[in-house]
């Protein structure tokens, strides 16, 4: 199960880049959020943590940041959450979505060894 979430995160990152190139910033942002959520779920499953809500995913990333002494995890997940908000509000431009996608790529790279 964790492996399917892990694979989904990588696939969603690819889709985020495709949507960004196509000019659909709302979908690009949402795909990147999905990648962050999926890699977090993979880590949660491996650790036996709750992963059934946005709040649980936020708590998991905070817990990981604290455990690893890496506050960047918390900041990168916050960037992913902001991309998710963009799906509803559509307030980010291309540059902002692009930076957000890069942030999510960093988060995925940090969490992959734990998934």
PDB file of N, CA and C in Angstrom:
ATOM      1  N   UNK A   1       0.819  -1.194   0.000  1.00  0.00           N
ATOM      2  CA  UNK A   1       0.000   0.000   0.000  1.00  0.00           C
ATOM      3  C   UNK A   1       0.864   1.259   0.000  1.00  0.00           C
ATOM      4  N   UNK A   2       1.888   1.279   0.855  1.00  0.00           N
ATOM      5  CA  UNK A   2       2.773   2.445   0.905  1.00  0.00           C
ATOM      6  C   UNK A   2       3.435   2.669  -0.452  1.00  0.00           C
ATOM      7  N   UNK A   3       3.798   1.582  -1.115  1.00  0.00           N
ATOM      8  CA  UNK A   3       4.458   1.698  -2.418  1.00  0.00           C
ATOM      9  C   UNK A   3       3.541   2.353  -3.453  1.00  0.00           C
ATOM     10  N   UNK A   4       2.250   2.045  -3.418  1.00  0.00           N
ATOM     11  CA  UNK A   4       1.334   2.654  -4.390  1.00  0.00           C
ATOM     12  C   UNK A   4       1.207   4.157  -4.148  1.00  0.00           C
ATOM     13  N   UNK A   5       1.202   4.576  -2.886  1.00  0.00           N
ATOM     14  CA  UNK A   5       1.176   6.011  -2.584  1.00  0.00           C
ATOM     15  C   UNK A   5       2.474   6.673  -3.048  1.00  0.00           C
ATOM     16  N   UNK A   6       3.579   5.984  -2.829  1.00  0.00           N
ATOM     17  CA  UNK A   6       4.884   6.499  -3.240  1.00  0.00           C
ATOM     18  C   UNK A   6       4.917   6.700  -4.755  1.00  0.00           C
ATOM     19  N   UNK A   7       4.496   5.689  -5.493  1.00  0.00           N
ATOM     20  CA  UNK A   7       4.465   5.781  -6.956  1.00  0.00           C
ATOM     21  C   UNK A   7       3.514   6.879  -7.419  1.00  0.00           C
ATOM     22  N   UNK A   8       2.377   7.002  -6.755  1.00  0.00           N
ATOM     23  CA  UNK A   8       1.412   8.042  -7.117  1.00  0.00           C
ATOM     24  C   UNK A   8       2.016   9.428  -6.943  1.00  0.00           C
ATOM     25  N   UNK A   9       2.814   9.611  -5.901  1.00  0.00           N
ATOM     26  CA  UNK A   9       3.422  10.929  -5.677  1.00  0.00           C
ATOM     27  C   UNK A   9       4.332  11.310  -6.842  1.00  0.00           C
ATOM     28  N   UNK A  10       5.093  10.359  -7.337  1.00  0.00           N
ATOM     29  CA  UNK A  10       5.992  10.636  -8.456  1.00  0.00           C
ATOM     30  C   UNK A  10       5.208  10.923  -9.733  1.00  0.00           C
ATOM     31  N   UNK A  11       4.160  10.154  -9.959  1.00  0.00           N
ATOM     32  CA  UNK A  11       3.314  10.364 -11.136  1.00  0.00           C
ATOM     33  C   UNK A  11       2.637  11.739 -11.082  1.00  0.00           C
ATOM     34  N   UNK A  12       2.147  12.116  -9.914  1.00  0.00           N
ATOM     35  CA  UNK A  12       1.483  13.414  -9.771  1.00  0.00           C
ATOM     36  C   UNK A  12       2.453  14.572  -9.976  1.00  0.00           C
ATOM     37  N   UNK A  13       3.694  14.409  -9.566  1.00  0.00           N
ATOM     38  CA  UNK A  13       4.689  15.458  -9.826  1.00  0.00           C
ATOM     39  C   UNK A  13       4.910  15.638 -11.324  1.00  0.00           C
ATOM     40  N   UNK A  14       4.966  14.539 -12.048  1.00  0.00           N
ATOM     41  CA  UNK A  14       5.095  14.624 -13.506  1.00  0.00           C
ATOM     42  C   UNK A  14       3.890  15.343 -14.100  1.00  0.00           C
ATOM     43  N   UNK A  15       2.707  15.002 -13.618  1.00  0.00           N
ATOM     44  CA  UNK A  15       1.491  15.650 -14.109  1.00  0.00           C
ATOM     45  C   UNK A  15       1.483  17.138 -13.776  1.00  0.00           C
ATOM     46  N   UNK A  16       1.996  17.499 -12.611  1.00  0.00           N
ATOM     47  CA  UNK A  16       2.059  18.915 -12.230  1.00  0.00           C
ATOM     48  C   UNK A  16       2.893  19.694 -13.241  1.00  0.00           C
ATOM     49  N   UNK A  17       4.031  19.142 -13.614  1.00  0.00           N
ATOM     50  CA  UNK A  17       4.875  19.810 -14.609  1.00  0.00           C
ATOM     51  C   UNK A  17       4.173  19.907 -15.959  1.00  0.00           C
ATOM     52  N   UNK A  18       3.484  18.848 -16.353  1.00  0.00           N
ATOM     53  CA  UNK A  18       2.752  18.856 -17.621  1.00  0.00           C
ATOM     54  C   UNK A  18       1.673  19.931 -17.621  1.00  0.00           C
ATOM     55  N   UNK A  19       0.917  20.023 -16.542  1.00  0.00           N
ATOM     56  CA  UNK A  19      -0.147  21.036 -16.436  1.00  0.00           C
ATOM     57  C   UNK A  19       0.438  22.446 -16.413  1.00  0.00           C
ATOM     58  N   UNK A  20       1.579  22.611 -15.755  1.00  0.00           N
ATOM     59  CA  UNK A  20       2.231  23.923 -15.715  1.00  0.00           C
ATOM     60  C   UNK A  20       2.621  24.355 -17.123  1.00  0.00           C
ATOM     61  N   UNK A  21       3.235  23.451 -17.873  1.00  0.00           N
ATOM     62  CA  UNK A  21       3.636  23.753 -19.251  1.00  0.00           C
ATOM     63  C   UNK A  21       2.419  24.075 -20.107  1.00  0.00           C
ATOM     64  N   UNK A  22       1.307  23.383 -19.863  1.00  0.00           N
ATOM     65  CA  UNK A  22       0.077  23.605 -20.627  1.00  0.00           C
ATOM     66  C   UNK A  22      -0.626  24.902 -20.227  1.00  0.00           C
ATOM     67  N   UNK A  23      -0.174  25.522 -19.139  1.00  0.00           N
ATOM     68  CA  UNK A  23      -0.779  26.782 -18.705  1.00  0.00           C
ATOM     69  C   UNK A  23      -1.955  26.633 -17.769  1.00  0.00           C
ATOM     70  N   UNK A  24      -2.218  25.423 -17.299  1.00  0.00           N
ATOM     71  CA  UNK A  24      -3.316  25.210 -16.351  1.00  0.00           C
ATOM     72  C   UNK A  24      -2.733  25.222 -14.936  1.00  0.00           C
ATOM     73  N   UNK A  25      -2.583  26.417 -14.399  1.00  0.00           N
ATOM     74  CA  UNK A  25      -1.910  26.594 -13.117  1.00  0.00           C
ATOM     75  C   UNK A  25      -2.712  26.021 -11.962  1.00  0.00           C
ATOM     76  N   UNK A  26      -4.017  26.084 -12.078  1.00  0.00           N
ATOM     77  CA  UNK A  26      -4.871  25.513 -11.028  1.00  0.00           C
ATOM     78  C   UNK A  26      -4.650  24.001 -10.932  1.00  0.00           C
ATOM     79  N   UNK A  27      -4.666  23.311 -12.060  1.00  0.00           N
ATOM     80  CA  UNK A  27      -4.458  21.861 -12.053  1.00  0.00           C
ATOM     81  C   UNK A  27      -3.016  21.502 -11.693  1.00  0.00           C
ATOM     82  N   UNK A  28      -2.069  22.301 -12.143  1.00  0.00           N
ATOM     83  CA  UNK A  28      -0.667  22.049 -11.789  1.00  0.00           C
ATOM     84  C   UNK A  28      -0.488  22.113 -10.281  1.00  0.00           C
ATOM     85  N   UNK A  29      -1.088  23.115  -9.667  1.00  0.00           N
ATOM     86  CA  UNK A  29      -0.993  23.274  -8.215  1.00  0.00           C
ATOM     87  C   UNK A  29      -1.641  22.099  -7.498  1.00  0.00           C
ATOM     88  N   UNK A  30      -2.786  21.674  -7.982  1.00  0.00           N
ATOM     89  CA  UNK A  30      -3.490  20.572  -7.322  1.00  0.00           C
ATOM     90  C   UNK A  30      -2.737  19.250  -7.467  1.00  0.00           C
ATOM     91  N   UNK A  31      -2.137  19.034  -8.618  1.00  0.00           N
ATOM     92  CA  UNK A  31      -1.351  17.805  -8.800  1.00  0.00           C
ATOM     93  C   UNK A  31      -0.150  17.804  -7.849  1.00  0.00           C
ATOM     94  N   UNK A  32       0.483  18.955  -7.676  1.00  0.00           N
ATOM     95  CA  UNK A  32       1.617  19.033  -6.749  1.00  0.00           C
ATOM     96  C   UNK A  32       1.162  18.776  -5.319  1.00  0.00           C
ATOM     97  N   UNK A  33       0.032  19.356  -4.930  1.00  0.00           N
ATOM     98  CA  UNK A  33      -0.519  19.067  -3.602  1.00  0.00           C
ATOM     99  C   UNK A  33      -0.739  17.564  -3.458  1.00  0.00           C
ATOM    100  N   UNK A  34      -1.305  16.954  -4.473  1.00  0.00           N
ATOM    101  CA  UNK A  34      -1.551  15.516  -4.426  1.00  0.00           C
ATOM    102  C   UNK A  34      -0.267  14.727  -4.222  1.00  0.00           C
ATOM    103  N   UNK A  35       0.818  15.156  -4.860  1.00  0.00           N
ATOM    104  CA  UNK A  35       2.107  14.480  -4.691  1.00  0.00           C
ATOM    105  C   UNK A  35       2.575  14.568  -3.245  1.00  0.00           C
ATOM    106  N   UNK A  36       2.430  15.740  -2.643  1.00  0.00           N
ATOM    107  CA  UNK A  36       2.824  15.911  -1.236  1.00  0.00           C
ATOM    108  C   UNK A  36       1.968  15.040  -0.326  1.00  0.00           C
ATOM    109  N   UNK A  37       0.678  15.011  -0.594  1.00  0.00           N
ATOM    110  CA  UNK A  37      -0.228  14.203   0.228  1.00  0.00           C
ATOM    111  C   UNK A  37       0.093  12.715   0.091  1.00  0.00           C
ATOM    112  N   UNK A  38       0.347  12.263  -1.125  1.00  0.00           N
ATOM    113  CA  UNK A  38       0.592  10.838  -1.358  1.00  0.00           C
ATOM    114  C   UNK A  38       1.899  10.363  -0.720  1.00  0.00           C
ATOM    115  N   UNK A  39       2.967  11.152  -0.821  1.00  0.00           N
ATOM    116  CA  UNK A  39       4.227  10.725  -0.204  1.00  0.00           C
ATOM    117  C   UNK A  39       4.098  10.739   1.317  1.00  0.00           C
ATOM    118  N   UNK A  40       3.337  11.694   1.833  1.00  0.00           N
ATOM    119  CA  UNK A  40       3.110  11.732   3.281  1.00  0.00           C
ATOM    120  C   UNK A  40       2.325  10.504   3.721  1.00  0.00           C
ATOM    121  N   UNK A  41       1.318  10.123   2.954  1.00  0.00           N
ATOM    122  CA  UNK A  41       0.545   8.923   3.276  1.00  0.00           C
ATOM    123  C   UNK A  41       1.438   7.681   3.274  1.00  0.00           C
ATOM    124  N   UNK A  42       2.357   7.605   2.320  1.00  0.00           N
ATOM    125  CA  UNK A  42       3.273   6.461   2.262  1.00  0.00           C
ATOM    126  C   UNK A  42       4.107   6.371   3.538  1.00  0.00           C
ATOM    127  N   UNK A  43       4.614   7.506   3.999  1.00  0.00           N
ATOM    128  CA  UNK A  43       5.406   7.522   5.234  1.00  0.00           C
ATOM    129  C   UNK A  43       4.532   7.140   6.422  1.00  0.00           C
ATOM    130  N   UNK A  44       3.330   7.675   6.465  1.00  0.00           N
ATOM    131  CA  UNK A  44       2.413   7.371   7.572  1.00  0.00           C
ATOM    132  C   UNK A  44       2.114   5.877   7.654  1.00  0.00           C
ATOM    133  N   UNK A  45       1.882   5.260   6.525  1.00  0.00           N
ATOM    134  CA  UNK A  45       1.594   3.825   6.518  1.00  0.00           C
ATOM    135  C   UNK A  45       2.786   3.049   7.068  1.00  0.00           C
ATOM    136  N   UNK A  46       3.983   3.392   6.633  1.00  0.00           N
ATOM    137  CA  UNK A  46       5.189   2.703   7.118  1.00  0.00           C
ATOM    138  C   UNK A  46       5.348   2.838   8.629  1.00  0.00           C
ATOM    139  N   UNK A  47       4.895   3.978   9.170  1.00  0.00           N
ATOM    140  CA  UNK A  47       5.078   4.244  10.598  1.00  0.00           C
ATOM    141  C   UNK A  47       3.838   3.930  11.435  1.00  0.00           C
ATOM    142  N   UNK A  48       2.770   3.521  10.774  1.00  0.00           N
ATOM    143  CA  UNK A  48       1.549   3.209  11.507  1.00  0.00           C
ATOM    144  C   UNK A  48       0.813   4.439  12.013  1.00  0.00           C
ATOM    145  N   UNK A  49       0.991   5.570  11.326  1.00  0.00           N
ATOM    146  CA  UNK A  49       0.358   6.825  11.726  1.00  0.00           C
ATOM    147  C   UNK A  49      -0.942   7.032  10.954  1.00  0.00           C
ATOM    148  N   UNK A  50      -1.816   7.820  11.535  1.00  0.00           N
ATOM    149  CA  UNK A  50      -3.055   8.217  10.876  1.00  0.00           C
ATOM    150  C   UNK A  50      -2.725   9.037   9.628  1.00  0.00           C
ATOM    151  N   UNK A  51      -3.530   8.844   8.586  1.00  0.00           N
ATOM    152  CA  UNK A  51      -3.309   9.592   7.343  1.00  0.00           C
ATOM    153  C   UNK A  51      -4.621   9.839   6.591  1.00  0.00           C
ATOM    154  N   UNK A  52      -5.714   9.854   7.323  1.00  0.00           N
ATOM    155  CA  UNK A  52      -7.027   9.907   6.687  1.00  0.00           C
ATOM    156  C   UNK A  52      -7.589  11.310   6.491  1.00  0.00           C
ATOM    157  N   UNK A  53      -6.855  12.349   6.891  1.00  0.00           N
ATOM    158  CA  UNK A  53      -7.377  13.715   6.751  1.00  0.00           C
ATOM    159  C   UNK A  53      -6.230  14.684   6.477  1.00  0.00           C
ATOM    160  N   UNK A  54      -6.606  15.877   6.023  1.00  0.00           N
ATOM    161  CA  UNK A  54      -5.602  16.922   5.828  1.00  0.00           C
ATOM    162  C   UNK A  54      -4.883  17.216   7.138  1.00  0.00           C
ATOM    163  N   UNK A  55      -5.637  17.260   8.220  1.00  0.00           N
ATOM    164  CA  UNK A  55      -5.043  17.548   9.531  1.00  0.00           C
ATOM    165  C   UNK A  55      -4.035  16.467   9.918  1.00  0.00           C
ATOM    166  N   UNK A  56      -4.356  15.214   9.635  1.00  0.00           N
ATOM    167  CA  UNK A  56      -3.431  14.118   9.953  1.00  0.00           C
ATOM    168  C   UNK A  56      -2.147  14.242   9.138  1.00  0.00           C
ATOM    169  N   UNK A  57      -2.262  14.646   7.889  1.00  0.00           N
ATOM    170  CA  UNK A  57      -1.073  14.824   7.052  1.00  0.00           C
ATOM    171  C   UNK A  57      -0.219  15.976   7.566  1.00  0.00           C
ATOM    172  N   UNK A  58      -0.876  17.055   7.983  1.00  0.00           N
ATOM    173  CA  UNK A  58      -0.148  18.187   8.547  1.00  0.00           C
ATOM    174  C   UNK A  58       0.591  17.770   9.817  1.00  0.00           C
ATOM    175  N   UNK A  59      -0.114  17.047  10.692  1.00  0.00           N
ATOM    176  CA  UNK A  59       0.517  16.578  11.935  1.00  0.00           C
ATOM    177  C   UNK A  59       1.695  15.652  11.639  1.00  0.00           C
ATOM    178  N   UNK A  60       1.544  14.796  10.649  1.00  0.00           N
ATOM    179  CA  UNK A  60       2.629  13.873  10.297  1.00  0.00           C
ATOM    180  C   UNK A  60       3.870  14.634   9.846  1.00  0.00           C
ATOM    181  N   UNK A  61       3.685  15.657   9.027  1.00  0.00           N
ATOM    182  CA  UNK A  61       4.838  16.429   8.565  1.00  0.00           C
ATOM    183  C   UNK A  61       5.481  17.215   9.695  1.00  0.00           C
ATOM    184  N   UNK A  62       4.681  17.716  10.613  1.00  0.00           N
ATOM    185  CA  UNK A  62       5.232  18.395  11.787  1.00  0.00           C
ATOM    186  C   UNK A  62       6.037  17.405  12.625  1.00  0.00           C
ATOM    187  N   UNK A  63       5.473  16.232  12.820  1.00  0.00           N
ATOM    188  CA  UNK A  63       6.147  15.198  13.608  1.00  0.00           C
ATOM    189  C   UNK A  63       7.466  14.782  12.953  1.00  0.00           C
ATOM    190  N   UNK A  64       7.455  14.609  11.645  1.00  0.00           N
ATOM    191  CA  UNK A  64       8.684  14.261  10.931  1.00  0.00           C
ATOM    192  C   UNK A  64       9.726  15.371  11.055  1.00  0.00           C
ATOM    193  N   UNK A  65       9.288  16.611  10.895  1.00  0.00           N
ATOM    194  CA  UNK A  65      10.213  17.743  11.024  1.00  0.00           C
ATOM    195  C   UNK A  65      10.851  17.761  12.406  1.00  0.00           C
ATOM    196  N   UNK A  66      10.028  17.524  13.420  1.00  0.00           N
ATOM    197  CA  UNK A  66      10.542  17.504  14.793  1.00  0.00           C
ATOM    198  C   UNK A  66      11.493  16.332  15.015  1.00  0.00           C
ATOM    199  N   UNK A  67      11.089  15.143  14.572  1.00  0.00           N
ATOM    200  CA  UNK A  67      11.919  13.943  14.758  1.00  0.00           C
ATOM    201  C   UNK A  67      13.269  14.052  14.061  1.00  0.00           C
ATOM    202  N   UNK A  68      13.247  14.604  12.861  1.00  0.00           N
ATOM    203  CA  UNK A  68      14.462  14.672  12.051  1.00  0.00           C
ATOM    204  C   UNK A  68      15.254  15.957  12.271  1.00  0.00           C
ATOM    205  N   UNK A  69      14.677  16.878  13.037  1.00  0.00           N
ATOM    206  CA  UNK A  69      15.337  18.166  13.238  1.00  0.00           C
ATOM    207  C   UNK A  69      15.451  18.952  11.944  1.00  0.00           C
ATOM    208  N   UNK A  70      14.444  18.826  11.092  1.00  0.00           N
ATOM    209  CA  UNK A  70      14.468  19.444   9.764  1.00  0.00           C
ATOM    210  C   UNK A  70      13.198  20.271   9.580  1.00  0.00           C
ATOM    211  N   UNK A  71      13.255  21.533   9.991  1.00  0.00           N
ATOM    212  CA  UNK A  71      12.085  22.400   9.894  1.00  0.00           C
ATOM    213  C   UNK A  71      11.674  22.657   8.446  1.00  0.00           C
ATOM    214  N   UNK A  72      12.585  22.429   7.507  1.00  0.00           N
ATOM    215  CA  UNK A  72      12.244  22.632   6.102  1.00  0.00           C
ATOM    216  C   UNK A  72      11.088  21.721   5.679  1.00  0.00           C
ATOM    217  N   UNK A  73      10.976  20.552   6.276  1.00  0.00           N
ATOM    218  CA  UNK A  73       9.853  19.656   5.963  1.00  0.00           C
ATOM    219  C   UNK A  73       8.538  20.368   6.241  1.00  0.00           C
ATOM    220  N   UNK A  74       8.451  21.019   7.372  1.00  0.00           N
ATOM    221  CA  UNK A  74       7.235  21.745   7.738  1.00  0.00           C
ATOM    222  C   UNK A  74       6.962  22.868   6.732  1.00  0.00           C
ATOM    223  N   UNK A  75       7.995  23.605   6.373  1.00  0.00           N
ATOM    224  CA  UNK A  75       7.832  24.718   5.441  1.00  0.00           C
ATOM    225  C   UNK A  75       7.427  24.237   4.049  1.00  0.00           C
ATOM    226  N   UNK A  76       8.029  23.160   3.604  1.00  0.00           N
ATOM    227  CA  UNK A  76       7.695  22.625   2.281  1.00  0.00           C
ATOM    228  C   UNK A  76       6.273  22.081   2.245  1.00  0.00           C
ATOM    229  N   UNK A  77       5.832  21.460   3.337  1.00  0.00           N
ATOM    230  CA  UNK A  77       4.457  20.974   3.369  1.00  0.00           C
ATOM    231  C   UNK A  77       3.475  22.144   3.393  1.00  0.00           C
ATOM    232  N   UNK A  78       3.834  23.214   4.071  1.00  0.00           N
ATOM    233  CA  UNK A  78       2.990  24.414   4.059  1.00  0.00           C
ATOM    234  C   UNK A  78       2.867  24.955   2.640  1.00  0.00           C
ATOM    235  N   UNK A  79       3.950  24.930   1.887  1.00  0.00           N
ATOM    236  CA  UNK A  79       3.894  25.354   0.483  1.00  0.00           C
ATOM    237  C   UNK A  79       2.925  24.474  -0.300  1.00  0.00           C
ATOM    238  N   UNK A  80       2.951  23.174  -0.031  1.00  0.00           N
ATOM    239  CA  UNK A  80       2.023  22.253  -0.700  1.00  0.00           C
ATOM    240  C   UNK A  80       0.578  22.574  -0.332  1.00  0.00           C
ATOM    241  N   UNK A  81       0.337  22.873   0.939  1.00  0.00           N
ATOM    242  CA  UNK A  81      -1.016  23.237   1.363  1.00  0.00           C
ATOM    243  C   UNK A  81      -1.485  24.502   0.644  1.00  0.00           C
ATOM    244  N   UNK A  82      -0.581  25.438   0.459  1.00  0.00           N
ATOM    245  CA  UNK A  82      -0.946  26.662  -0.253  1.00  0.00           C
ATOM    246  C   UNK A  82      -1.297  26.375  -1.707  1.00  0.00           C
ATOM    247  N   UNK A  83      -0.614  25.422  -2.314  1.00  0.00           N
ATOM    248  CA  UNK A  83      -0.982  25.024  -3.671  1.00  0.00           C
ATOM    249  C   UNK A  83      -2.388  24.433  -3.694  1.00  0.00           C
ATOM    250  N   UNK A  84      -2.732  23.675  -2.687  1.00  0.00           N
ATOM    251  CA  UNK A  84      -4.079  23.102  -2.604  1.00  0.00           C
ATOM    252  C   UNK A  84      -5.120  24.222  -2.493  1.00  0.00           C
ATOM    253  N   UNK A  85      -4.827  25.234  -1.698  1.00  0.00           N
ATOM    254  CA  UNK A  85      -5.739  26.386  -1.597  1.00  0.00           C
ATOM    255  C   UNK A  85      -5.916  27.055  -2.957  1.00  0.00           C
ATOM    256  N   UNK A  86      -4.840  27.082  -3.739  1.00  0.00           N
ATOM    257  CA  UNK A  86      -4.919  27.706  -5.052  1.00  0.00           C
ATOM    258  C   UNK A  86      -5.936  27.009  -5.952  1.00  0.00           C
ATOM    259  N   UNK A  87      -6.146  25.729  -5.753  1.00  0.00           N
ATOM    260  CA  UNK A  87      -7.142  25.018  -6.553  1.00  0.00           C
ATOM    261  C   UNK A  87      -8.515  25.669  -6.392  1.00  0.00           C
ATOM    262  N   UNK A  88      -8.817  26.120  -5.190  1.00  0.00           N
ATOM    263  CA  UNK A  88     -10.119  26.725  -4.914  1.00  0.00           C
ATOM    264  C   UNK A  88     -10.152  28.211  -5.231  1.00  0.00           C
ATOM    265  N   UNK A  89      -9.051  28.895  -5.027  1.00  0.00           N
ATOM    266  CA  UNK A  89      -9.027  30.353  -5.166  1.00  0.00           C
ATOM    267  C   UNK A  89      -8.410  30.837  -6.475  1.00  0.00           C
ATOM    268  N   UNK A  90      -7.559  30.033  -7.082  1.00  0.00           N
ATOM    269  CA  UNK A  90      -6.900  30.366  -8.348  1.00  0.00           C
ATOM    270  C   UNK A  90      -6.203  31.728  -8.284  1.00  0.00           C
ATOM    271  N   UNK A  91      -5.395  31.929  -7.235  1.00  0.00           N
ATOM    272  CA  UNK A  91      -4.738  33.221  -7.046  1.00  0.00           C
ATOM    273  C   UNK A  91      -3.254  33.220  -7.401  1.00  0.00           C
ATOM    274  N   UNK A  92      -2.653  32.067  -7.684  1.00  0.00           N
ATOM    275  CA  UNK A  92      -1.225  32.007  -8.004  1.00  0.00           C
ATOM    276  C   UNK A  92      -0.995  32.128  -9.506  1.00  0.00           C
ATOM    277  N   UNK A  93       0.061  32.851  -9.848  1.00  0.00           N
ATOM    278  CA  UNK A  93       0.449  32.948 -11.253  1.00  0.00           C
ATOM    279  C   UNK A  93       1.438  31.820 -11.586  1.00  0.00           C
ATOM    280  N   UNK A  94       1.904  31.815 -12.808  1.00  0.00           N
ATOM    281  CA  UNK A  94       2.787  30.737 -13.264  1.00  0.00           C
ATOM    282  C   UNK A  94       4.049  30.620 -12.408  1.00  0.00           C
ATOM    283  N   UNK A  95       4.685  31.739 -12.121  1.00  0.00           N
ATOM    284  CA  UNK A  95       5.927  31.704 -11.340  1.00  0.00           C
ATOM    285  C   UNK A  95       5.680  31.156  -9.942  1.00  0.00           C
ATOM    286  N   UNK A  96       4.582  31.561  -9.321  1.00  0.00           N
ATOM    287  CA  UNK A  96       4.278  31.094  -7.968  1.00  0.00           C
ATOM    288  C   UNK A  96       3.981  29.598  -7.945  1.00  0.00           C
ATOM    289  N   UNK A  97       3.246  29.127  -8.928  1.00  0.00           N
ATOM    290  CA  UNK A  97       2.956  27.696  -9.000  1.00  0.00           C
ATOM    291  C   UNK A  97       4.242  26.921  -9.282  1.00  0.00           C
ATOM    292  N   UNK A  98       5.072  27.448 -10.154  1.00  0.00           N
ATOM    293  CA  UNK A  98       6.335  26.783 -10.470  1.00  0.00           C
ATOM    294  C   UNK A  98       7.212  26.639  -9.227  1.00  0.00           C
ATOM    295  N   UNK A  99       7.323  27.695  -8.441  1.00  0.00           N
ATOM    296  CA  UNK A  99       8.106  27.633  -7.200  1.00  0.00           C
ATOM    297  C   UNK A  99       7.482  26.618  -6.246  1.00  0.00           C
ATOM    298  N   UNK A 100       6.161  26.621  -6.155  1.00  0.00           N
ATOM    299  CA  UNK A 100       5.478  25.664  -5.288  1.00  0.00           C
ATOM    300  C   UNK A 100       5.729  24.223  -5.699  1.00  0.00           C
ATOM    301  N   UNK A 101       5.723  23.973  -6.988  1.00  0.00           N
ATOM    302  CA  UNK A 101       6.001  22.620  -7.482  1.00  0.00           C
ATOM    303  C   UNK A 101       7.428  22.210  -7.115  1.00  0.00           C
ATOM    304  N   UNK A 102       8.372  23.119  -7.255  1.00  0.00           N
ATOM    305  CA  UNK A 102       9.759  22.809  -6.866  1.00  0.00           C
ATOM    306  C   UNK A 102       9.845  22.513  -5.369  1.00  0.00           C
ATOM    307  N   UNK A 103       9.071  23.256  -4.569  1.00  0.00           N
ATOM    308  CA  UNK A 103       9.038  22.985  -3.123  1.00  0.00           C
ATOM    309  C   UNK A 103       8.524  21.575  -2.850  1.00  0.00           C
ATOM    310  N   UNK A 104       7.473  21.198  -3.553  1.00  0.00           N
ATOM    311  CA  UNK A 104       6.920  19.855  -3.357  1.00  0.00           C
ATOM    312  C   UNK A 104       7.926  18.798  -3.819  1.00  0.00           C
ATOM    313  N   UNK A 105       8.635  19.060  -4.894  1.00  0.00           N
ATOM    314  CA  UNK A 105       9.671  18.111  -5.327  1.00  0.00           C
ATOM    315  C   UNK A 105      10.714  17.915  -4.229  1.00  0.00           C
ATOM    316  N   UNK A 106      11.090  18.996  -3.562  1.00  0.00           N
ATOM    317  CA  UNK A 106      12.046  18.885  -2.454  1.00  0.00           C
ATOM    318  C   UNK A 106      11.462  18.060  -1.311  1.00  0.00           C
ATOM    319  N   UNK A 107      10.192  18.301  -1.003  1.00  0.00           N
ATOM    320  CA  UNK A 107       9.537  17.540   0.063  1.00  0.00           C
ATOM    321  C   UNK A 107       9.518  16.053  -0.281  1.00  0.00           C
ATOM    322  N   UNK A 108       9.133  15.737  -1.498  1.00  0.00           N
ATOM    323  CA  UNK A 108       9.083  14.332  -1.926  1.00  0.00           C
ATOM    324  C   UNK A 108      10.469  13.701  -1.814  1.00  0.00           C
ATOM    325  N   UNK A 109      11.494  14.415  -2.222  1.00  0.00           N
ATOM    326  CA  UNK A 109      12.857  13.872  -2.126  1.00  0.00           C
ATOM    327  C   UNK A 109      13.263  13.630  -0.676  1.00  0.00           C
ATOM    328  N   UNK A 110      12.847  14.503   0.223  1.00  0.00           N
ATOM    329  CA  UNK A 110      13.167  14.320   1.645  1.00  0.00           C
ATOM    330  C   UNK A 110      12.425  13.123   2.245  1.00  0.00           C
ATOM    331  N   UNK A 111      11.184  12.911   1.805  1.00  0.00           N
ATOM    332  CA  UNK A 111      10.360  11.864   2.410  1.00  0.00           C
ATOM    333  C   UNK A 111      10.508  10.501   1.735  1.00  0.00           C
ATOM    334  N   UNK A 112      10.973  10.469   0.504  1.00  0.00           N
ATOM    335  CA  UNK A 112      11.092   9.188  -0.225  1.00  0.00           C
ATOM    336  C   UNK A 112      11.858   8.124   0.549  1.00  0.00           C
ATOM    337  N   UNK A 113      12.982   8.445   1.165  1.00  0.00           N
ATOM    338  CA  UNK A 113      13.700   7.392   1.898  1.00  0.00           C
ATOM    339  C   UNK A 113      12.919   6.839   3.091  1.00  0.00           C
ATOM    340  N   UNK A 114      11.925   7.569   3.542  1.00  0.00           N
ATOM    341  CA  UNK A 114      11.132   7.146   4.699  1.00  0.00           C
ATOM    342  C   UNK A 114       9.887   6.376   4.292  1.00  0.00           C
ATOM    343  N   UNK A 115       9.576   6.396   2.983  1.00  0.00           N
ATOM    344  CA  UNK A 115       8.314   5.816   2.502  1.00  0.00           C
ATOM    345  C   UNK A 115       8.470   4.343   2.146  1.00  0.00           C
TER     346      UNK A 115
END
